[in-house]
Amino acid sequence: MITSSDLVRQHIQEMPPYQPIYPLDVLSEELGLRADQLVKLDANENPYGPIPEVQAALADLDSIHIYPDPESRQIRRLLAKHHQVPEDSIVIGAGADELIDLIMRVVLDPGDTLLNCPPTFSMYAFDGALNQAQVVNIPRKSDFSLDIPALIEASQKYQPKALFLANPNNPDGGILSPGDFEKLIELPGLLVVDEAYIQFSRNDASYLSRVEQHPNLIVLQTFSKWAGLAGLRIGYGVFPRNLVPMLMKAKQPYNVSSAAEAAAVITMRNLQQAQTRIDRIIAQREYLFQELAALPNLHPYPSRANFILCQVKDGSASQIKDQLRKQGILIRYFNKPGLSDHIRFSIGTEAQNNQLLAALKGLNYENSAN
Ligand SMILES: *Cc1c(COP(=O)(O)O)cnc(C)c1O
């Protein structure tokens, strides 16, 4: 007897199960708190949400019975102008996540190698597995910097199709240094630099302007974090121009909804307002860092993103996560090599950050009282 699961492709049967992510209403019911009482600091979302003009633009959408523009021309034009790159070097996706998968679907044959540098964003390994890549991990050092000699060696040994790097890296918030970039861009294969958080980095840590000079460089960015549009799903990549027609023919034709494009367009037209929110988040990051550094039990890492990773020096990181959760404060804990004694906080509003700090101080007090 063949059961329906026998029909499933072997590599999908073997993938680890889906890790559920809970929406606000589900969390609210589980914790017995109103959704607006939850302090959601677990997914690096923008605590201020989008600029108010986005709501108005969504309310005014008039052609939702018509399929969206498969080439997302309006937002590509605005992004091209803003970043000073050709329009035909840009591809829009339903989030940067879609583009990570799309790049892999376009370049990988089953068994091809990808290089990955954990601890990092989990989608590179996830999409690699989904696309039947051989994912070769070159772990970061204990300070989360890259192991460049090991990457160069692996590149020679495996001839990888691509290396995916987040800049700043998630979960630690460190940037890809210019020295490392110059060495890695010389390697064969694609270098995909995922800049989901670059707008929080200041001092222009982006490699986007380098794409035109390098036939193997891709830079991804997204409206999810800085623009507060995570729920609408829109991100973009700047690519070597000869790759763009390949990506365009392989993507789903209507991958970006009209609502997502309209929200991104209005955000690009009101950048100063969005920048005010970014500036507030950066100021709060610096404040939260100082306060966390003063807590005896935590070691925060300097971050150029909208989150701060902390090593828990004494006690259990997963217990801290559970205790904060009971108070409605959601933070990120990773049960992974190199991270099991770490927790990550997204930068919230001033009130949320103070609530987090008060809760952390309460935990420390309990520990020392015991
Ligand atoms: C959040 C995140 C993304 C996802 O971006 P979307 O545009 O929402 O798909 C991509 N890369 C990194 C490193 C992230 O942390």
PDB file of N, CA and C in Angstrom, residues 237-314:
ATOM      1  N   GLY A 237      16.353  42.827  -4.578  1.00  0.00           N
ATOM      2  CA  GLY A 237      17.756  42.495  -4.756  1.00  0.00           C
ATOM      3  C   GLY A 237      18.320  43.321  -5.884  1.00  0.00           C
ATOM      4  N   VAL A 238      19.608  43.673  -5.766  1.00  0.00           N
ATOM      5  CA  VAL A 238      20.339  44.288  -6.872  1.00  0.00           C
ATOM      6  C   VAL A 238      21.312  43.217  -7.370  1.00  0.00           C
ATOM      7  N   PHE A 239      21.231  42.944  -8.671  1.00  0.00           N
ATOM      8  CA  PHE A 239      21.890  41.783  -9.270  1.00  0.00           C
ATOM      9  C   PHE A 239      22.784  42.198 -10.442  1.00  0.00           C
ATOM     10  N   PRO A 240      23.764  41.357 -10.767  1.00  0.00           N
ATOM     11  CA  PRO A 240      24.437  41.521 -12.053  1.00  0.00           C
ATOM     12  C   PRO A 240      23.354  41.476 -13.143  1.00  0.00           C
ATOM     13  N   ARG A 241      23.417  42.403 -14.107  1.00  0.00           N
ATOM     14  CA  ARG A 241      22.283  42.559 -15.025  1.00  0.00           C
ATOM     15  C   ARG A 241      21.967  41.314 -15.834  1.00  0.00           C
ATOM     16  N   ASN A 242      22.974  40.504 -16.148  1.00  0.00           N
ATOM     17  CA  ASN A 242      22.665  39.325 -16.969  1.00  0.00           C
ATOM     18  C   ASN A 242      21.901  38.243 -16.196  1.00  0.00           C
ATOM     19  N   LEU A 243      21.881  38.352 -14.880  1.00  0.00           N
ATOM     20  CA  LEU A 243      21.103  37.380 -14.098  1.00  0.00           C
ATOM     21  C   LEU A 243      19.621  37.734 -14.051  1.00  0.00           C
ATOM     22  N   VAL A 244      19.316  39.023 -14.219  1.00  0.00           N
ATOM     23  CA  VAL A 244      17.941  39.483 -13.988  1.00  0.00           C
ATOM     24  C   VAL A 244      16.913  38.802 -14.894  1.00  0.00           C
ATOM     25  N   PRO A 245      17.181  38.674 -16.219  1.00  0.00           N
ATOM     26  CA  PRO A 245      16.176  37.981 -17.056  1.00  0.00           C
ATOM     27  C   PRO A 245      15.937  36.537 -16.612  1.00  0.00           C
ATOM     28  N   MET A 246      16.963  35.891 -16.084  1.00  0.00           N
ATOM     29  CA  MET A 246      16.823  34.501 -15.617  1.00  0.00           C
ATOM     30  C   MET A 246      15.923  34.449 -14.386  1.00  0.00           C
ATOM     31  N   LEU A 247      16.147  35.397 -13.481  1.00  0.00           N
ATOM     32  CA  LEU A 247      15.328  35.437 -12.263  1.00  0.00           C
ATOM     33  C   LEU A 247      13.892  35.795 -12.623  1.00  0.00           C
ATOM     34  N   MET A 248      13.740  36.734 -13.561  1.00  0.00           N
ATOM     35  CA  MET A 248      12.389  37.170 -13.930  1.00  0.00           C
ATOM     36  C   MET A 248      11.605  36.019 -14.560  1.00  0.00           C
ATOM     37  N   LYS A 249      12.266  35.180 -15.345  1.00  0.00           N
ATOM     38  CA  LYS A 249      11.480  34.097 -15.948  1.00  0.00           C
ATOM     39  C   LYS A 249      11.212  32.958 -14.964  1.00  0.00           C
ATOM     40  N   ALA A 250      12.037  32.843 -13.924  1.00  0.00           N
ATOM     41  CA  ALA A 250      11.839  31.737 -12.979  1.00  0.00           C
ATOM     42  C   ALA A 250      10.885  32.093 -11.843  1.00  0.00           C
ATOM     43  N   LYS A 251      10.674  33.384 -11.582  1.00  0.00           N
ATOM     44  CA  LYS A 251       9.816  33.751 -10.446  1.00  0.00           C
ATOM     45  C   LYS A 251       8.346  33.552 -10.796  1.00  0.00           C
ATOM     46  N   GLN A 252       7.508  33.433  -9.769  1.00  0.00           N
ATOM     47  CA  GLN A 252       6.062  33.431 -10.004  1.00  0.00           C
ATOM     48  C   GLN A 252       5.696  34.801 -10.582  1.00  0.00           C
ATOM     49  N   PRO A 253       4.860  34.845 -11.611  1.00  0.00           N
ATOM     50  CA  PRO A 253       4.631  36.145 -12.263  1.00  0.00           C
ATOM     51  C   PRO A 253       4.055  37.206 -11.323  1.00  0.00           C
ATOM     52  N   TYR A 254       3.183  36.824 -10.413  1.00  0.00           N
ATOM     53  CA  TYR A 254       2.520  37.834  -9.559  1.00  0.00           C
ATOM     54  C   TYR A 254       2.988  37.695  -8.125  1.00  0.00           C
ATOM     55  N   ASN A 255       4.308  37.630  -7.952  1.00  0.00           N
ATOM     56  CA  ASN A 255       4.857  37.362  -6.619  1.00  0.00           C
ATOM     57  C   ASN A 255       4.675  38.506  -5.638  1.00  0.00           C
ATOM     58  N   VAL A 256       4.596  39.737  -6.144  1.00  0.00           N
ATOM     59  CA  VAL A 256       4.489  40.893  -5.242  1.00  0.00           C
ATOM     60  C   VAL A 256       3.084  41.481  -5.371  1.00  0.00           C
ATOM     61  N   SER A 257       2.340  41.559  -4.279  1.00  0.00           N
ATOM     62  CA  SER A 257       0.953  42.030  -4.354  1.00  0.00           C
ATOM     63  C   SER A 257       0.895  43.528  -4.609  1.00  0.00           C
ATOM     64  N   SER A 258      -0.243  43.979  -5.131  1.00  0.00           N
ATOM     65  CA  SER A 258      -0.397  45.422  -5.359  1.00  0.00           C
ATOM     66  C   SER A 258      -0.333  46.188  -4.049  1.00  0.00           C
ATOM     67  N   ALA A 259      -0.846  45.594  -2.983  1.00  0.00           N
ATOM     68  CA  ALA A 259      -0.803  46.275  -1.679  1.00  0.00           C
ATOM     69  C   ALA A 259       0.643  46.468  -1.225  1.00  0.00           C
ATOM     70  N   ALA A 260       1.442  45.418  -1.368  1.00  0.00           N
ATOM     71  CA  ALA A 260       2.845  45.515  -0.937  1.00  0.00           C
ATOM     72  C   ALA A 260       3.585  46.570  -1.763  1.00  0.00           C
ATOM     73  N   GLU A 261       3.361  46.562  -3.078  1.00  0.00           N
ATOM     74  CA  GLU A 261       4.074  47.541  -3.904  1.00  0.00           C
ATOM     75  C   GLU A 261       3.631  48.959  -3.559  1.00  0.00           C
ATOM     76  N   ALA A 262       2.314  49.162  -3.372  1.00  0.00           N
ATOM     77  CA  ALA A 262       1.820  50.507  -3.051  1.00  0.00           C
ATOM     78  C   ALA A 262       2.406  50.999  -1.729  1.00  0.00           C
ATOM     79  N   ALA A 263       2.508  50.108  -0.747  1.00  0.00           N
ATOM     80  CA  ALA A 263       3.051  50.502   0.561  1.00  0.00           C
ATOM     81  C   ALA A 263       4.531  50.865   0.440  1.00  0.00           C
ATOM     82  N   ALA A 264       5.259  50.100  -0.366  1.00  0.00           N
ATOM     83  CA  ALA A 264       6.686  50.385  -0.545  1.00  0.00           C
ATOM     84  C   ALA A 264       6.871  51.709  -1.297  1.00  0.00           C
ATOM     85  N   VAL A 265       6.016  51.944  -2.301  1.00  0.00           N
ATOM     86  CA  VAL A 265       6.121  53.184  -3.089  1.00  0.00           C
ATOM     87  C   VAL A 265       5.892  54.396  -2.196  1.00  0.00           C
ATOM     88  N   ILE A 266       4.856  54.370  -1.381  1.00  0.00           N
ATOM     89  CA  ILE A 266       4.557  55.542  -0.544  1.00  0.00           C
ATOM     90  C   ILE A 266       5.666  55.737   0.504  1.00  0.00           C
ATOM     91  N   THR A 267       6.253  54.639   0.943  1.00  0.00           N
ATOM     92  CA  THR A 267       7.372  54.755   1.891  1.00  0.00           C
ATOM     93  C   THR A 267       8.577  55.417   1.228  1.00  0.00           C
ATOM     94  N   MET A 268       8.882  55.025  -0.007  1.00  0.00           N
ATOM     95  CA  MET A 268      10.026  55.630  -0.714  1.00  0.00           C
ATOM     96  C   MET A 268       9.780  57.108  -0.981  1.00  0.00           C
ATOM     97  N   ARG A 269       8.508  57.495  -1.092  1.00  0.00           N
ATOM     98  CA  ARG A 269       8.209  58.913  -1.337  1.00  0.00           C
ATOM     99  C   ARG A 269       8.215  59.735  -0.059  1.00  0.00           C
ATOM    100  N   ASN A 270       8.288  59.074   1.087  1.00  0.00           N
ATOM    101  CA  ASN A 270       8.287  59.791   2.383  1.00  0.00           C
ATOM    102  C   ASN A 270       9.450  59.299   3.240  1.00  0.00           C
ATOM    103  N   LEU A 271      10.613  59.253   2.630  1.00  0.00           N
ATOM    104  CA  LEU A 271      11.748  58.638   3.313  1.00  0.00           C
ATOM    105  C   LEU A 271      12.141  59.355   4.597  1.00  0.00           C
ATOM    106  N   GLN A 272      11.935  60.680   4.609  1.00  0.00           N
ATOM    107  CA  GLN A 272      12.360  61.417   5.790  1.00  0.00           C
ATOM    108  C   GLN A 272      11.606  60.942   7.035  1.00  0.00           C
ATOM    109  N   GLN A 273      10.310  60.689   6.839  1.00  0.00           N
ATOM    110  CA  GLN A 273       9.501  60.189   7.959  1.00  0.00           C
ATOM    111  C   GLN A 273       9.951  58.818   8.432  1.00  0.00           C
ATOM    112  N   ALA A 274      10.245  57.956   7.472  1.00  0.00           N
ATOM    113  CA  ALA A 274      10.710  56.615   7.844  1.00  0.00           C
ATOM    114  C   ALA A 274      12.056  56.735   8.559  1.00  0.00           C
ATOM    115  N   GLN A 275      12.880  57.678   8.095  1.00  0.00           N
ATOM    116  CA  GLN A 275      14.203  57.861   8.698  1.00  0.00           C
ATOM    117  C   GLN A 275      14.088  58.277  10.165  1.00  0.00           C
ATOM    118  N   THR A 276      13.087  59.084  10.486  1.00  0.00           N
ATOM    119  CA  THR A 276      12.891  59.496  11.881  1.00  0.00           C
ATOM    120  C   THR A 276      12.694  58.271  12.777  1.00  0.00           C
ATOM    121  N   ARG A 277      11.948  57.296  12.271  1.00  0.00           N
ATOM    122  CA  ARG A 277      11.730  56.064  13.049  1.00  0.00           C
ATOM    123  C   ARG A 277      13.021  55.263  13.175  1.00  0.00           C
ATOM    124  N   ILE A 278      13.751  55.188  12.079  1.00  0.00           N
ATOM    125  CA  ILE A 278      15.042  54.476  12.120  1.00  0.00           C
ATOM    126  C   ILE A 278      15.949  55.130  13.166  1.00  0.00           C
ATOM    127  N   ASP A 279      15.998  56.470  13.158  1.00  0.00           N
ATOM    128  CA  ASP A 279      16.867  57.191  14.106  1.00  0.00           C
ATOM    129  C   ASP A 279      16.472  56.900  15.553  1.00  0.00           C
ATOM    130  N   ARG A 280      15.155  56.846  15.786  1.00  0.00           N
ATOM    131  CA  ARG A 280      14.686  56.536  17.146  1.00  0.00           C
ATOM    132  C   ARG A 280      15.128  55.144  17.559  1.00  0.00           C
ATOM    133  N   ILE A 281      15.002  54.196  16.645  1.00  0.00           N
ATOM    134  CA  ILE A 281      15.392  52.809  16.955  1.00  0.00           C
ATOM    135  C   ILE A 281      16.894  52.740  17.242  1.00  0.00           C
ATOM    136  N   ILE A 282      17.679  53.453  16.452  1.00  0.00           N
ATOM    137  CA  ILE A 282      19.141  53.455  16.685  1.00  0.00           C
ATOM    138  C   ILE A 282      19.450  54.063  18.058  1.00  0.00           C
ATOM    139  N   ALA A 283      18.779  55.168  18.393  1.00  0.00           N
ATOM    140  CA  ALA A 283      19.030  55.806  19.697  1.00  0.00           C
ATOM    141  C   ALA A 283      18.650  54.852  20.830  1.00  0.00           C
ATOM    142  N   GLN A 284      17.534  54.143  20.652  1.00  0.00           N
ATOM    143  CA  GLN A 284      17.108  53.181  21.671  1.00  0.00           C
ATOM    144  C   GLN A 284      18.060  51.990  21.756  1.00  0.00           C
ATOM    145  N   ARG A 285      18.627  51.610  20.627  1.00  0.00           N
ATOM    146  CA  ARG A 285      19.607  50.515  20.633  1.00  0.00           C
ATOM    147  C   ARG A 285      20.818  50.899  21.491  1.00  0.00           C
ATOM    148  N   GLU A 286      21.278  52.130  21.336  1.00  0.00           N
ATOM    149  CA  GLU A 286      22.453  52.564  22.098  1.00  0.00           C
ATOM    150  C   GLU A 286      22.116  52.618  23.593  1.00  0.00           C
ATOM    151  N   TYR A 287      20.910  53.115  23.894  1.00  0.00           N
ATOM    152  CA  TYR A 287      20.457  53.171  25.292  1.00  0.00           C
ATOM    153  C   TYR A 287      20.350  51.759  25.884  1.00  0.00           C
ATOM    154  N   LEU A 288      19.666  50.879  25.150  1.00  0.00           N
ATOM    155  CA  LEU A 288      19.463  49.514  25.651  1.00  0.00           C
ATOM    156  C   LEU A 288      20.808  48.804  25.837  1.00  0.00           C
ATOM    157  N   PHE A 289      21.732  49.046  24.913  1.00  0.00           N
ATOM    158  CA  PHE A 289      23.048  48.409  25.029  1.00  0.00           C
ATOM    159  C   PHE A 289      23.739  48.812  26.343  1.00  0.00           C
ATOM    160  N   GLN A 290      23.732  50.117  26.633  1.00  0.00           N
ATOM    161  CA  GLN A 290      24.365  50.599  27.877  1.00  0.00           C
ATOM    162  C   GLN A 290      23.729  49.933  29.090  1.00  0.00           C
ATOM    163  N   GLU A 291      22.400  49.885  29.080  1.00  0.00           N
ATOM    164  CA  GLU A 291      21.675  49.333  30.225  1.00  0.00           C
ATOM    165  C   GLU A 291      21.933  47.824  30.366  1.00  0.00           C
ATOM    166  N   LEU A 292      21.956  47.122  29.246  1.00  0.00           N
ATOM    167  CA  LEU A 292      22.192  45.670  29.299  1.00  0.00           C
ATOM    168  C   LEU A 292      23.621  45.382  29.772  1.00  0.00           C
ATOM    169  N   ALA A 293      24.557  46.218  29.321  1.00  0.00           N
ATOM    170  CA  ALA A 293      25.954  46.007  29.698  1.00  0.00           C
ATOM    171  C   ALA A 293      26.139  46.177  31.203  1.00  0.00           C
ATOM    172  N   ALA A 294      25.245  46.960  31.818  1.00  0.00           N
ATOM    173  CA  ALA A 294      25.366  47.193  33.260  1.00  0.00           C
ATOM    174  C   ALA A 294      24.765  46.045  34.086  1.00  0.00           C
ATOM    175  N   LEU A 295      24.033  45.129  33.425  1.00  0.00           N
ATOM    176  CA  LEU A 295      23.460  44.000  34.171  1.00  0.00           C
ATOM    177  C   LEU A 295      24.540  42.938  34.370  1.00  0.00           C
ATOM    178  N   PRO A 296      24.672  42.433  35.587  1.00  0.00           N
ATOM    179  CA  PRO A 296      25.784  41.533  35.869  1.00  0.00           C
ATOM    180  C   PRO A 296      25.741  40.216  35.088  1.00  0.00           C
ATOM    181  N   ASN A 297      24.539  39.788  34.705  1.00  0.00           N
ATOM    182  CA  ASN A 297      24.413  38.450  34.153  1.00  0.00           C
ATOM    183  C   ASN A 297      24.471  38.383  32.627  1.00  0.00           C
ATOM    184  N   LEU A 298      24.484  39.567  31.973  1.00  0.00           N
ATOM    185  CA  LEU A 298      24.398  39.555  30.513  1.00  0.00           C
ATOM    186  C   LEU A 298      25.614  40.219  29.882  1.00  0.00           C
ATOM    187  N   HIS A 299      26.037  39.638  28.752  1.00  0.00           N
ATOM    188  CA  HIS A 299      27.091  40.272  27.961  1.00  0.00           C
ATOM    189  C   HIS A 299      26.513  40.620  26.590  1.00  0.00           C
ATOM    190  N   PRO A 300      26.140  41.903  26.356  1.00  0.00           N
ATOM    191  CA  PRO A 300      25.578  42.268  25.048  1.00  0.00           C
ATOM    192  C   PRO A 300      26.675  42.486  24.005  1.00  0.00           C
ATOM    193  N   TYR A 301      26.377  42.130  22.751  1.00  0.00           N
ATOM    194  CA  TYR A 301      27.316  42.376  21.654  1.00  0.00           C
ATOM    195  C   TYR A 301      26.930  43.686  20.978  1.00  0.00           C
ATOM    196  N   PRO A 302      27.916  44.527  20.655  1.00  0.00           N
ATOM    197  CA  PRO A 302      27.597  45.768  19.935  1.00  0.00           C
ATOM    198  C   PRO A 302      26.894  45.424  18.626  1.00  0.00           C
ATOM    199  N   SER A 303      25.805  46.127  18.318  1.00  0.00           N
ATOM    200  CA  SER A 303      25.000  45.771  17.150  1.00  0.00           C
ATOM    201  C   SER A 303      24.824  46.952  16.219  1.00  0.00           C
ATOM    202  N   ARG A 304      24.847  46.672  14.917  1.00  0.00           N
ATOM    203  CA  ARG A 304      24.543  47.698  13.905  1.00  0.00           C
ATOM    204  C   ARG A 304      23.159  47.434  13.300  1.00  0.00           C
ATOM    205  N   ALA A 305      22.347  46.614  13.987  1.00  0.00           N
ATOM    206  CA  ALA A 305      21.010  46.282  13.469  1.00  0.00           C
ATOM    207  C   ALA A 305      19.944  46.728  14.475  1.00  0.00           C
ATOM    208  N   ASN A 306      18.714  46.248  14.331  1.00  0.00           N
ATOM    209  CA  ASN A 306      17.658  46.656  15.265  1.00  0.00           C
ATOM    210  C   ASN A 306      17.404  45.573  16.321  1.00  0.00           C
ATOM    211  N   PHE A 307      18.482  44.940  16.759  1.00  0.00           N
ATOM    212  CA  PHE A 307      18.381  43.931  17.811  1.00  0.00           C
ATOM    213  C   PHE A 307      19.717  43.866  18.529  1.00  0.00           C
ATOM    214  N   ILE A 308      19.697  43.264  19.700  1.00  0.00           N
ATOM    215  CA  ILE A 308      20.939  43.073  20.461  1.00  0.00           C
ATOM    216  C   ILE A 308      20.972  41.624  20.939  1.00  0.00           C
ATOM    217  N   LEU A 309      22.093  40.971  20.677  1.00  0.00           N
ATOM    218  CA  LEU A 309      22.315  39.608  21.158  1.00  0.00           C
ATOM    219  C   LEU A 309      23.077  39.688  22.477  1.00  0.00           C
ATOM    220  N   CYS A 310      22.691  38.859  23.437  1.00  0.00           N
ATOM    221  CA  CYS A 310      23.397  38.837  24.721  1.00  0.00           C
ATOM    222  C   CYS A 310      23.796  37.417  25.057  1.00  0.00           C
ATOM    223  N   GLN A 311      24.994  37.276  25.573  1.00  0.00           N
ATOM    224  CA  GLN A 311      25.373  36.007  26.177  1.00  0.00           C
ATOM    225  C   GLN A 311      24.906  36.028  27.627  1.00  0.00           C
ATOM    226  N   VAL A 312      24.316  34.907  28.040  1.00  0.00           N
ATOM    227  CA  VAL A 312      23.879  34.770  29.436  1.00  0.00           C
ATOM    228  C   VAL A 312      25.042  34.140  30.191  1.00  0.00           C
ATOM    229  N   LYS A 313      25.609  34.923  31.120  1.00  0.00           N
ATOM    230  CA  LYS A 313      26.849  34.455  31.749  1.00  0.00           C
ATOM    231  C   LYS A 313      26.587  33.383  32.805  1.00  0.00           C
ATOM    232  N   ASP A 314      25.414  33.455  33.415  1.00  0.00           N
ATOM    233  CA  ASP A 314      25.136  32.533  34.503  1.00  0.00           C
ATOM    234  C   ASP A 314      23.661  32.164  34.417  1.00  0.00           C
TER     235      ASP A 314
END
